[in-house]
N, CA, C and O atoms as a GROMACS GRO file, in nm:
protein
  264
    1UNK      N    1  -2.511  -0.468  -0.860
    1UNK     CA    2  -2.549  -0.548  -0.954
    1UNK      C    3  -2.416  -0.481  -1.020
    1UNK      O    4  -2.381  -0.368  -0.985
    2UNK      N    5  -2.308  -0.591  -1.164
    2UNK     CA    6  -2.237  -0.507  -1.197
    2UNK      C    7  -2.241  -0.511  -1.372
    2UNK      O    8  -2.296  -0.592  -1.446
    3UNK      N    9  -2.168  -0.403  -1.400
    3UNK     CA   10  -2.296  -0.300  -1.483
    3UNK      C   11  -2.067  -0.403  -1.580
    3UNK      O   12  -1.965  -0.447  -1.525
    4UNK      N   13  -2.128  -0.382  -1.776
    4UNK     CA   14  -2.047  -0.452  -1.789
    4UNK      C   15  -1.888  -0.354  -1.872
    4UNK      O   16  -1.889  -0.339  -1.995
    5UNK      N   17  -1.821  -0.323  -1.826
    5UNK     CA   18  -1.662  -0.268  -1.808
    5UNK      C   19  -1.689  -0.161  -1.682
    5UNK      O   20  -1.610  -0.068  -1.660
    6UNK      N   21  -1.785  -0.179  -1.617
    6UNK     CA   22  -1.721  -0.044  -1.462
    6UNK      C   23  -1.611  -0.153  -1.410
    6UNK      O   24  -1.560  -0.262  -1.436
    7UNK      N   25  -1.611  -0.062  -1.332
    7UNK     CA   26  -1.519  -0.093  -1.206
    7UNK      C   27  -1.480  -0.218  -1.082
    7UNK      O   28  -1.377  -0.262  -1.029
    8UNK      N   29  -1.571  -0.233  -1.076
    8UNK     CA   30  -1.647  -0.367  -0.947
    8UNK      C   31  -1.715  -0.451  -1.082
    8UNK      O   32  -1.832  -0.488  -1.085
    9UNK      N   33  -1.634  -0.467  -1.170
    9UNK     CA   34  -1.668  -0.617  -1.280
    9UNK      C   35  -1.504  -0.641  -1.313
    9UNK      O   36  -1.460  -0.755  -1.301
   10UNK      N   37  -1.415  -0.532  -1.355
   10UNK     CA   38  -1.236  -0.549  -1.310
   10UNK      C   39  -1.235  -0.585  -1.211
   10UNK      O   40  -1.177  -0.693  -1.214
   11UNK      N   41  -1.252  -0.572  -1.158
   11UNK     CA   42  -1.226  -0.617  -0.989
   11UNK      C   43  -1.263  -0.783  -0.942
   11UNK      O   44  -1.206  -0.892  -0.928
   12UNK      N   45  -1.384  -0.729  -0.929
   12UNK     CA   46  -1.452  -0.914  -0.942
   12UNK      C   47  -1.376  -0.992  -1.030
   12UNK      O   48  -1.331  -1.095  -0.980
   13UNK      N   49  -1.338  -0.962  -1.199
   13UNK     CA   50  -1.291  -1.056  -1.247
   13UNK      C   51  -1.133  -1.072  -1.215
   13UNK      O   52  -1.070  -1.172  -1.180
   14UNK      N   53  -1.100  -0.972  -1.234
   14UNK     CA   54  -0.952  -1.001  -1.138
   14UNK      C   55  -0.907  -1.076  -1.020
   14UNK      O   56  -0.797  -1.121  -0.989
   15UNK      N   57  -1.035  -1.077  -0.953
   15UNK     CA   58  -1.047  -1.187  -0.868
   15UNK      C   59  -1.037  -1.285  -0.847
   15UNK      O   60  -0.944  -1.324  -0.776
   16UNK      N   61  -1.154  -1.391  -0.916
   16UNK     CA   62  -1.214  -1.493  -0.980
   16UNK      C   63  -1.060  -1.499  -1.008
   16UNK      O   64  -0.988  -1.554  -0.924
   17UNK      N   65  -1.000  -1.439  -1.136
   17UNK     CA   66  -0.888  -1.515  -1.265
   17UNK      C   67  -0.793  -1.575  -1.139
   17UNK      O   68  -0.754  -1.692  -1.142
   18UNK      N   69  -0.760  -1.490  -1.036
   18UNK     CA   70  -0.631  -1.519  -0.996
   18UNK      C   71  -0.624  -1.530  -0.818
   18UNK      O   72  -0.524  -1.508  -0.750
   19UNK      N   73  -0.745  -1.566  -0.775
   19UNK     CA   74  -0.811  -1.670  -0.689
   19UNK      C   75  -0.874  -1.790  -0.690
   19UNK      O   76  -0.841  -1.907  -0.673
   20UNK      N   77  -1.004  -1.712  -0.720
   20UNK     CA   78  -1.075  -1.850  -0.677
   20UNK      C   79  -1.008  -1.969  -0.750
   20UNK      O   80  -0.925  -2.049  -0.709
   21UNK      N   81  -1.086  -1.953  -0.909
   21UNK     CA   82  -0.988  -2.033  -1.051
   21UNK      C   83  -0.912  -2.167  -1.017
   21UNK      O   84  -0.922  -2.290  -1.029
   22UNK      N   85  -0.795  -2.026  -0.950
   22UNK     CA   86  -0.661  -2.119  -0.929
   22UNK      C   87  -0.736  -2.236  -0.767
   22UNK      O   88  -0.721  -2.359  -0.767
   23UNK      N   89  -0.790  -2.180  -0.682
   23UNK     CA   90  -0.802  -2.241  -0.527
   23UNK      C   91  -0.895  -2.383  -0.562
   23UNK      O   92  -0.893  -2.492  -0.504
   24UNK      N   93  -0.992  -2.332  -0.699
   24UNK     CA   94  -1.127  -2.536  -0.723
   24UNK      C   95  -1.049  -2.554  -0.793
   24UNK      O   96  -1.113  -2.638  -0.857
   25UNK      N   97  -0.887  -2.545  -0.884
   25UNK     CA   98  -0.842  -2.594  -0.967
   25UNK      C   99  -0.659  -2.748  -0.894
   25UNK      O  100  -0.612  -2.861  -0.880
   26UNK      N  101  -0.652  -2.596  -0.880
   26UNK     CA  102  -0.567  -2.672  -0.754
   26UNK      C  103  -0.541  -2.865  -0.685
   26UNK      O  104  -0.476  -2.968  -0.701
   27UNK      N  105  -0.658  -2.795  -0.601
   27UNK     CA  106  -0.600  -2.963  -0.574
   27UNK      C  107  -0.686  -3.076  -0.621
   27UNK      O  108  -0.731  -3.167  -0.551
   28UNK      N  109  -0.705  -3.053  -0.767
   28UNK     CA  110  -0.733  -3.184  -0.833
   28UNK      C  111  -0.563  -3.205  -0.915
   28UNK      O  112  -0.488  -3.302  -0.925
   29UNK      N  113  -0.558  -3.086  -0.954
   29UNK     CA  114  -0.421  -3.120  -1.014
   29UNK      C  115  -0.353  -3.183  -0.934
   29UNK      O  116  -0.287  -3.283  -0.961
   30UNK      N  117  -0.363  -3.124  -0.815
   30UNK     CA  118  -0.311  -3.152  -0.710
   30UNK      C  119  -0.293  -3.315  -0.656
   30UNK      O  120  -0.201  -3.358  -0.587
   31UNK      N  121  -0.369  -3.365  -0.693
   31UNK     CA  122  -0.423  -3.529  -0.682
   31UNK      C  123  -0.395  -3.635  -0.799
   31UNK      O  124  -0.376  -3.756  -0.792
   32UNK      N  125  -0.399  -3.551  -0.907
   32UNK     CA  126  -0.310  -3.613  -1.005
   32UNK      C  127  -0.189  -3.582  -0.986
   32UNK      O  128  -0.179  -3.650  -0.885
   33UNK      N  129  -0.099  -3.541  -0.996
   33UNK     CA  130   0.013  -3.552  -1.026
   33UNK      C  131   0.065  -3.654  -0.914
   33UNK      O  132   0.130  -3.752  -0.950
   34UNK      N  133   0.034  -3.629  -0.756
   34UNK     CA  134   0.075  -3.739  -0.657
   34UNK      C  135   0.006  -3.908  -0.712
   34UNK      O  136   0.011  -4.018  -0.656
   35UNK      N  137  -0.038  -3.877  -0.805
   35UNK     CA  138  -0.121  -4.060  -0.883
   35UNK      C  139  -0.067  -4.103  -0.931
   35UNK      O  140  -0.032  -4.220  -0.915
   36UNK      N  141  -0.025  -4.007  -1.038
   36UNK     CA  142   0.091  -4.031  -1.209
   36UNK      C  143   0.226  -4.095  -1.105
   36UNK      O  144   0.295  -4.197  -1.104
   37UNK      N  145   0.215  -3.976  -1.027
   37UNK     CA  146   0.367  -4.038  -0.983
   37UNK      C  147   0.437  -4.130  -0.904
   37UNK      O  148   0.552  -4.173  -0.898
   38UNK      N  149   0.285  -4.153  -0.822
   38UNK     CA  150   0.272  -4.254  -0.728
   38UNK      C  151   0.278  -4.475  -0.798
   38UNK      O  152   0.198  -4.567  -0.780
   39UNK      N  153   0.434  -4.467  -0.886
   39UNK     CA  154   0.389  -4.550  -0.963
   39UNK      C  155   0.487  -4.632  -0.938
   39UNK      O  156   0.586  -4.570  -0.978
   40UNK      N  157   0.537  -4.777  -0.880
   40UNK     CA  158   0.643  -4.818  -0.856
   40UNK      C  159   0.715  -4.818  -0.920
   40UNK      O  160   0.720  -4.830  -1.042
   41UNK      N  161   0.823  -4.798  -0.803
   41UNK     CA  162   1.044  -4.740  -0.900
   41UNK      C  163   0.980  -4.586  -0.904
   41UNK      O  164   0.916  -4.570  -1.008
   42UNK      N  165   0.981  -4.528  -0.861
   42UNK     CA  166   0.917  -4.386  -0.855
   42UNK      C  167   0.860  -4.305  -0.758
   42UNK      O  168   0.742  -4.319  -0.726
   43UNK      N  169   0.937  -4.216  -0.706
   43UNK     CA  170   0.930  -4.166  -0.608
   43UNK      C  171   0.728  -4.037  -0.652
   43UNK      O  172   0.688  -4.000  -0.762
   44UNK      N  173   0.664  -4.014  -0.514
   44UNK     CA  174   0.564  -3.893  -0.582
   44UNK      C  175   0.643  -3.816  -0.513
   44UNK      O  176   0.726  -3.806  -0.423
   45UNK      N  177   0.531  -3.723  -0.664
   45UNK     CA  178   0.535  -3.614  -0.666
   45UNK      C  179   0.447  -3.498  -0.546
   45UNK      O  180   0.337  -3.462  -0.587
   46UNK      N  181   0.476  -3.459  -0.452
   46UNK     CA  182   0.343  -3.427  -0.395
   46UNK      C  183   0.377  -3.244  -0.360
   46UNK      O  184   0.467  -3.167  -0.328
   47UNK      N  185   0.244  -3.251  -0.391
   47UNK     CA  186   0.285  -3.043  -0.444
   47UNK      C  187   0.202  -2.995  -0.281
   47UNK      O  188   0.100  -3.057  -0.252
   48UNK      N  189   0.249  -2.895  -0.192
   48UNK     CA  190   0.204  -2.832  -0.072
   48UNK      C  191   0.051  -2.784  -0.095
   48UNK      O  192  -0.018  -2.751  -0.191
   49UNK      N  193   0.042  -2.793  -0.016
   49UNK     CA  194  -0.120  -2.663   0.030
   49UNK      C  195  -0.076  -2.591  -0.074
   49UNK      O  196   0.016  -2.639  -0.141
   50UNK      N  197  -0.125  -2.482  -0.106
   50UNK     CA  198  -0.092  -2.334  -0.120
   50UNK      C  199  -0.244  -2.213  -0.108
   50UNK      O  200  -0.335  -2.219  -0.191
   51UNK      N  201  -0.246  -2.112   0.008
   51UNK     CA  202  -0.343  -2.018   0.008
   51UNK      C  203  -0.370  -1.915  -0.039
   51UNK      O  204  -0.376  -1.804   0.012
   52UNK      N  205  -0.396  -1.968  -0.192
   52UNK     CA  206  -0.363  -1.872  -0.297
   52UNK      C  207  -0.488  -1.741  -0.240
   52UNK      O  208  -0.523  -1.682  -0.342
   53UNK      N  209  -0.568  -1.677  -0.103
   53UNK     CA  210  -0.633  -1.570  -0.121
   53UNK      C  211  -0.450  -1.488  -0.065
   53UNK      O  212  -0.389  -1.385  -0.094
   54UNK      N  213  -0.428  -1.599   0.020
   54UNK     CA  214  -0.267  -1.445   0.028
   54UNK      C  215  -0.173  -1.481  -0.038
   54UNK      O  216  -0.063  -1.478   0.017
   55UNK      N  217  -0.184  -1.525  -0.174
   55UNK     CA  218  -0.070  -1.485  -0.277
   55UNK      C  219  -0.149  -1.351  -0.312
   55UNK      O  220  -0.110  -1.249  -0.368
   56UNK      N  221  -0.229  -1.374  -0.277
   56UNK     CA  222  -0.338  -1.280  -0.395
   56UNK      C  223  -0.333  -1.141  -0.316
   56UNK      O  224  -0.301  -1.049  -0.392
   57UNK      N  225  -0.358  -1.095  -0.170
   57UNK     CA  226  -0.288  -0.986  -0.086
   57UNK      C  227  -0.178  -0.918  -0.109
   57UNK      O  228  -0.159  -0.807  -0.160
   58UNK      N  229  -0.074  -1.038  -0.045
   58UNK     CA  230   0.075  -1.008  -0.088
   58UNK      C  231   0.124  -0.920  -0.202
   58UNK      O  232   0.212  -0.836  -0.181
   59UNK      N  233   0.053  -0.944  -0.356
   59UNK     CA  234   0.090  -0.913  -0.444
   59UNK      C  235   0.009  -0.818  -0.467
   59UNK      O  236   0.021  -0.762  -0.575
   60UNK      N  237  -0.110  -0.766  -0.365
   60UNK     CA  238  -0.156  -0.634  -0.360
   60UNK      C  239  -0.064  -0.593  -0.326
   60UNK      O  240   0.024  -0.561  -0.405
   61UNK      N  241  -0.053  -0.579  -0.204
   61UNK     CA  242   0.074  -0.491  -0.122
   61UNK      C  243   0.174  -0.498  -0.125
   61UNK      O  244   0.239  -0.422  -0.053
   62UNK      N  245   0.228  -0.574  -0.190
   62UNK     CA  246   0.375  -0.535  -0.296
   62UNK      C  247   0.330  -0.485  -0.389
   62UNK      O  248   0.433  -0.420  -0.400
   63UNK      N  249   0.262  -0.446  -0.485
   63UNK     CA  250   0.242  -0.336  -0.580
   63UNK      C  251   0.169  -0.223  -0.563
   63UNK      O  252   0.166  -0.130  -0.643
   64UNK      N  253   0.102  -0.229  -0.444
   64UNK     CA  254   0.028  -0.057  -0.406
   64UNK      C  255   0.212   0.000  -0.283
   64UNK      O  256   0.225   0.118  -0.250
   65UNK      N  257   0.286  -0.076  -0.253
   65UNK     CA  258   0.414  -0.037  -0.199
   65UNK      C  259   0.502   0.003  -0.317
   65UNK      O  260   0.614   0.049  -0.294
   66UNK      N  261   0.458  -0.012  -0.444
   66UNK     CA  262   0.613   0.004  -0.577
   66UNK      C  263   0.571   0.181  -0.610
   66UNK      O  264   0.638   0.246  -0.689
   0.00000   0.00000   0.00000
């Protein structure tokens, strides 16, 4: 159970905002950008797949080192 303002809620919120939300939204943004730029006489922009969990873990490791 999560108490409002507790340390656990803050960690969960941080993970949701930095990992889960971008991981859910990015594939849709990526697909729409590819569709919009795939018009005739234009080379499509295809964004690479991103692992937000690894980015988050790497940023936490860097923060712990500093």
